[in-house]
Amino acid sequence: MSQIHPGLKRVFTIFNIFFAIIGGLIIGLALIAQIVTNVEGQSMEDRTVGLIALYVFGAITMVVAGLGAYGACKEKKAALIAFLVCMVIGSLVMLRVAIPTAIARPELEDLLESKFQRFVPLTEAPEEVKNMANTLQSQMHCCGLFSYEDWRQDIPESCECDPAQSESESECRKVDYSALMLSKTIYSRPCFPILMKYILMVADITLGVVLTLAVFALLGLTLSSIMIHQMRYPDRPPVLLTVPAVFGMPPPKYQELHNTPPY
């Protein structure tokens, strides 16, 4: 005889299938990121840790989901206890990441702005910072971190804008940038506001994903705890909560006793 309620078992199985799909999506995201990186010919050294973390997290998610589904279908208490422990650890880790991230979110823009201000002027910045700025300018169609004046009198070619190929008339602007009154047509927008827009979007998405996973971990914790309780006490009858009808009920009827005469 099954010790776990069939409806609860079905809900828990669906939950673990969805949980496994999330793990597969995380692995797929890591694979896409790796392919895109290889196509662009960029170095993998700075991305290895992040890719490995995504692969490991996705694999652990799928393994834990399989463990929970197996424990529910076969009614294995040890598997459900292991799943419960994983859910407790997962919920604590997710909340540990989500709460500081949510607190630091309003201060992120000011923090990054102060950090990028250290690189100005770009003509005196380290070579890796210049390469980063040139890459941003080429890909995002912008010039300078906060203004084209960040380059002083040495505006690079990555800032140059072709009006014939620009998407709008306001994308390009003509500036005089040297004592010889040389002029260039450059991108009108600075890079930092564009970069900040993407950083905040990624931060919001990450925060939403972490909070969602924390909610799912708490839900899995609750469902597995109920099933373990049912397996521990299989013969315990269900407790029915009834509200006593006190108000509006007539008093109990009593039988009046009479002394019957002797014969």
Coordinates of C-alpha atoms in Angstrom, one line a residue:
M1 CA 0.0 0.0 0.0
S2 CA 1.3 3.5 -0.9
Q3 CA 2.4 5.5 2.1
I4 CA 2.4 8.8 0.2
H5 CA -0.8 10.4 -1.0
P6 CA -1.1 9.9 -4.8
G7 CA -2.0 13.6 -5.5
L8 CA 1.0 14.8 -3.5
K9 CA 3.3 12.3 -5.3
R10 CA 2.0 13.6 -8.7
V11 CA 2.6 17.2 -7.7
F12 CA 6.0 16.5 -6.5
T13 CA 6.9 14.6 -9.6
I14 CA 5.8 17.5 -11.8
F15 CA 7.8 19.9 -9.6
N16 CA 11.0 17.8 -10.1
I17 CA 10.4 17.6 -13.9
F18 CA 10.2 21.3 -14.1
F19 CA 13.3 21.6 -11.8
A20 CA 15.2 19.3 -14.2
I21 CA 14.2 21.5 -17.1
I22 CA 15.6 24.5 -15.4
G23 CA 18.9 22.6 -14.9
G24 CA 18.9 21.7 -18.6
L25 CA 18.3 25.3 -19.6
I26 CA 21.2 26.4 -17.4
I27 CA 23.5 23.9 -19.1
G28 CA 22.2 25.0 -22.5
L29 CA 22.9 28.7 -21.6
A30 CA 26.5 27.8 -20.7
L31 CA 26.9 25.9 -23.9
I32 CA 25.6 28.8 -26.0
A33 CA 27.9 31.2 -24.1
Q34 CA 30.9 28.9 -24.9
I35 CA 30.0 28.7 -28.6
V36 CA 29.5 32.4 -28.9
T37 CA 32.9 33.0 -27.2
N38 CA 34.6 30.6 -29.6
V39 CA 33.1 32.2 -32.6
E40 CA 34.2 35.7 -31.6
G41 CA 37.7 34.3 -31.1
Q42 CA 38.0 35.7 -27.6
S43 CA 40.1 34.3 -24.8
M44 CA 38.4 31.8 -22.6
E45 CA 40.7 32.5 -19.6
D46 CA 38.4 35.1 -18.1
R47 CA 35.2 33.1 -18.7
T48 CA 36.3 29.6 -17.7
V49 CA 35.2 30.0 -14.0
G50 CA 31.8 31.3 -15.0
L51 CA 31.2 28.6 -17.6
I52 CA 32.3 25.9 -15.2
A53 CA 30.0 27.3 -12.5
L54 CA 27.0 27.2 -14.9
Y55 CA 27.8 23.6 -16.0
V56 CA 28.2 22.4 -12.4
F57 CA 25.1 24.3 -11.2
G58 CA 22.9 22.9 -14.0
A59 CA 24.2 19.4 -13.5
I60 CA 23.6 19.5 -9.7
T61 CA 20.0 20.8 -10.3
M62 CA 19.2 17.9 -12.7
V63 CA 20.7 15.3 -10.3
V64 CA 18.8 16.7 -7.3
A65 CA 15.6 16.8 -9.4
G66 CA 16.1 13.1 -10.4
L67 CA 16.8 12.2 -6.8
G68 CA 13.6 13.8 -5.6
A69 CA 11.5 12.1 -8.4
Y70 CA 13.1 8.7 -7.6
G71 CA 12.4 9.1 -3.9
A72 CA 8.8 10.0 -4.5
C73 CA 8.0 7.3 -7.1
K74 CA 9.8 4.5 -5.2
E75 CA 8.9 5.9 -1.8
K76 CA 12.5 5.8 -0.6
K77 CA 12.9 7.8 2.6
A78 CA 16.7 8.1 2.3
A79 CA 16.4 9.7 -1.2
L80 CA 13.7 12.1 0.1
I81 CA 15.8 13.1 3.1
A82 CA 18.8 13.7 0.8
F83 CA 16.6 15.8 -1.4
L84 CA 15.3 17.8 1.6
V85 CA 18.9 18.5 2.7
C86 CA 19.8 19.8 -0.8
M87 CA 16.7 22.0 -0.8
V88 CA 17.6 23.5 2.6
I89 CA 21.2 24.2 1.5
G90 CA 19.9 25.6 -1.9
S91 CA 17.4 27.9 -0.3
L92 CA 19.9 29.3 2.1
V93 CA 22.5 29.8 -0.6
M94 CA 20.0 31.5 -2.9
L95 CA 18.7 33.8 -0.1
R96 CA 22.3 34.5 0.9
V97 CA 23.0 35.7 -2.7
A98 CA 19.6 37.4 -3.3
I99 CA 19.4 39.6 -0.2
P100 CA 22.8 41.4 -0.5
T101 CA 22.2 41.8 -4.2
A102 CA 18.9 43.4 -3.7
I103 CA 20.4 45.7 -1.0
A104 CA 23.3 46.7 -3.2
R105 CA 21.2 47.1 -6.4
P106 CA 20.4 50.9 -5.9
E107 CA 24.1 51.7 -5.3
L108 CA 25.4 49.7 -8.2
E109 CA 25.4 52.6 -10.7
D110 CA 27.2 55.1 -8.4
L111 CA 29.8 52.4 -7.5
L112 CA 30.6 51.5 -11.1
E113 CA 30.7 55.2 -12.1
S114 CA 33.3 56.0 -9.4
K115 CA 35.3 52.9 -10.6
F116 CA 35.3 53.9 -14.2
Q117 CA 36.1 57.5 -13.4
R118 CA 39.6 56.2 -12.3
F119 CA 40.4 55.4 -15.9
V120 CA 39.8 58.9 -17.2
P121 CA 41.6 60.3 -19.2
L122 CA 41.8 57.2 -21.4
T123 CA 45.0 58.3 -23.0
E124 CA 46.8 57.7 -19.7
A125 CA 44.9 54.5 -18.8
P126 CA 46.5 51.0 -18.9
E127 CA 46.7 49.2 -22.3
E128 CA 44.0 46.6 -21.3
V129 CA 41.6 49.5 -20.4
K130 CA 42.2 51.1 -23.8
N131 CA 41.5 47.8 -25.5
M132 CA 38.3 47.4 -23.5
A133 CA 37.2 51.0 -24.4
N134 CA 37.9 50.4 -28.1
T135 CA 35.9 47.2 -28.1
L136 CA 33.0 48.9 -26.4
Q137 CA 33.1 51.8 -28.9
S138 CA 33.1 49.6 -31.9
Q139 CA 30.3 47.3 -30.7
M140 CA 28.1 49.8 -29.0
H141 CA 28.6 52.8 -31.4
C142 CA 29.8 55.2 -28.7
C143 CA 32.8 57.3 -27.9
G144 CA 34.6 57.7 -24.6
L145 CA 33.3 56.4 -21.2
F146 CA 31.6 59.7 -20.2
S147 CA 32.5 61.9 -23.2
Y148 CA 34.7 61.9 -26.2
E149 CA 36.9 64.3 -24.3
D150 CA 38.0 61.3 -22.2
W151 CA 40.5 60.7 -25.1
R152 CA 41.8 64.3 -24.9
Q153 CA 43.6 65.0 -28.3
D154 CA 43.9 61.4 -29.4
I155 CA 40.5 60.1 -30.5
P156 CA 40.9 56.6 -31.8
E157 CA 39.4 55.2 -35.0
S158 CA 36.9 53.1 -33.0
C159 CA 35.1 56.4 -32.3
E160 CA 34.7 57.4 -35.9
C161 CA 31.1 57.3 -37.2
D162 CA 30.1 57.1 -40.9
P163 CA 26.9 59.2 -41.3
A164 CA 26.0 57.1 -44.4
Q165 CA 25.9 54.0 -42.3
S166 CA 24.4 55.4 -39.1
E167 CA 21.0 54.3 -38.0
S168 CA 19.9 57.9 -37.1
E169 CA 21.1 61.4 -37.8
S170 CA 21.8 62.0 -34.1
E171 CA 24.2 59.0 -33.9
C172 CA 27.1 61.0 -35.3
R173 CA 28.5 64.4 -34.5
K174 CA 31.4 66.5 -35.8
V175 CA 34.0 67.7 -33.3
D176 CA 37.2 69.7 -33.4
Y177 CA 39.7 67.8 -31.3
S178 CA 43.2 69.3 -31.7
A179 CA 45.1 72.6 -31.7
L180 CA 45.3 72.3 -35.5
M181 CA 41.6 72.5 -35.7
L182 CA 41.3 69.0 -37.1
S183 CA 37.8 67.6 -37.1
K184 CA 36.3 64.1 -37.0
T185 CA 32.9 62.7 -37.2
I186 CA 32.4 60.5 -34.1
Y187 CA 29.7 58.7 -32.3
S188 CA 27.7 61.2 -30.2
R189 CA 26.8 59.0 -27.2
P190 CA 29.3 58.1 -24.4
C191 CA 29.7 54.4 -23.6
F192 CA 29.1 54.3 -19.8
P193 CA 25.3 55.0 -19.9
I194 CA 24.9 52.2 -22.5
L195 CA 27.1 49.8 -20.6
M196 CA 25.3 50.6 -17.4
K197 CA 21.9 49.9 -19.0
Y198 CA 23.0 46.3 -19.9
I199 CA 24.7 45.8 -16.5
L200 CA 21.5 46.8 -14.6
M201 CA 19.4 44.6 -16.9
V202 CA 21.7 41.6 -16.2
A203 CA 21.6 42.3 -12.5
D204 CA 17.8 42.5 -12.5
I205 CA 17.5 39.2 -14.4
T206 CA 20.0 37.5 -12.1
L207 CA 18.2 38.7 -9.1
G208 CA 14.9 37.5 -10.4
V209 CA 16.3 34.1 -11.3
V210 CA 17.9 33.7 -7.9
L211 CA 14.7 34.7 -6.1
T212 CA 12.7 32.3 -8.3
L213 CA 15.1 29.4 -7.5
A214 CA 14.9 30.3 -3.8
V215 CA 11.1 30.0 -3.9
F216 CA 11.2 26.7 -5.8
A217 CA 13.7 25.4 -3.2
L218 CA 11.4 26.4 -0.4
L219 CA 8.5 24.7 -2.2
G220 CA 10.5 21.5 -2.7
L221 CA 11.5 21.6 1.0
T222 CA 7.9 21.8 2.0
L223 CA 6.7 19.0 -0.3
S224 CA 9.5 16.6 0.7
S225 CA 8.9 17.3 4.4
I226 CA 5.2 16.4 4.1
M227 CA 6.1 13.2 2.2
I228 CA 8.7 12.2 4.8
H229 CA 6.1 12.8 7.5
Q230 CA 3.6 10.6 5.7
M231 CA 6.1 7.8 5.4
R232 CA 7.1 8.1 9.0
Y233 CA 3.5 7.8 10.3
P234 CA 1.7 5.8 7.6
D235 CA -1.1 4.6 9.9
R236 CA -1.9 7.9 11.4
P237 CA -5.5 8.9 10.5
P238 CA -6.0 12.3 9.0
V239 CA -6.8 15.1 11.5
L240 CA -10.1 16.8 10.7
L241 CA -10.4 20.3 12.1
T242 CA -14.0 21.1 13.1
V243 CA -15.3 24.3 14.5
P244 CA -17.6 23.7 17.4
A245 CA -21.0 25.1 17.0
V246 CA -21.4 27.1 20.1
F247 CA -23.5 30.1 19.1
G248 CA -27.0 29.7 17.9
M249 CA -27.4 26.1 19.0
P250 CA -30.2 25.0 21.2
P251 CA -29.3 23.5 24.6
P252 CA -29.0 19.7 24.8
K253 CA -32.2 17.8 25.5
Y254 CA -32.4 15.9 28.7
Q255 CA -34.7 13.0 29.5
E256 CA -36.8 13.7 32.5
L257 CA -36.8 10.8 35.0
H258 CA -40.0 10.0 36.9
N259 CA -40.5 7.8 39.9
T260 CA -42.7 5.0 38.8
P261 CA -45.1 3.8 41.6
P262 CA -44.4 0.3 42.9
Y263 CA -46.9 -2.4 42.0

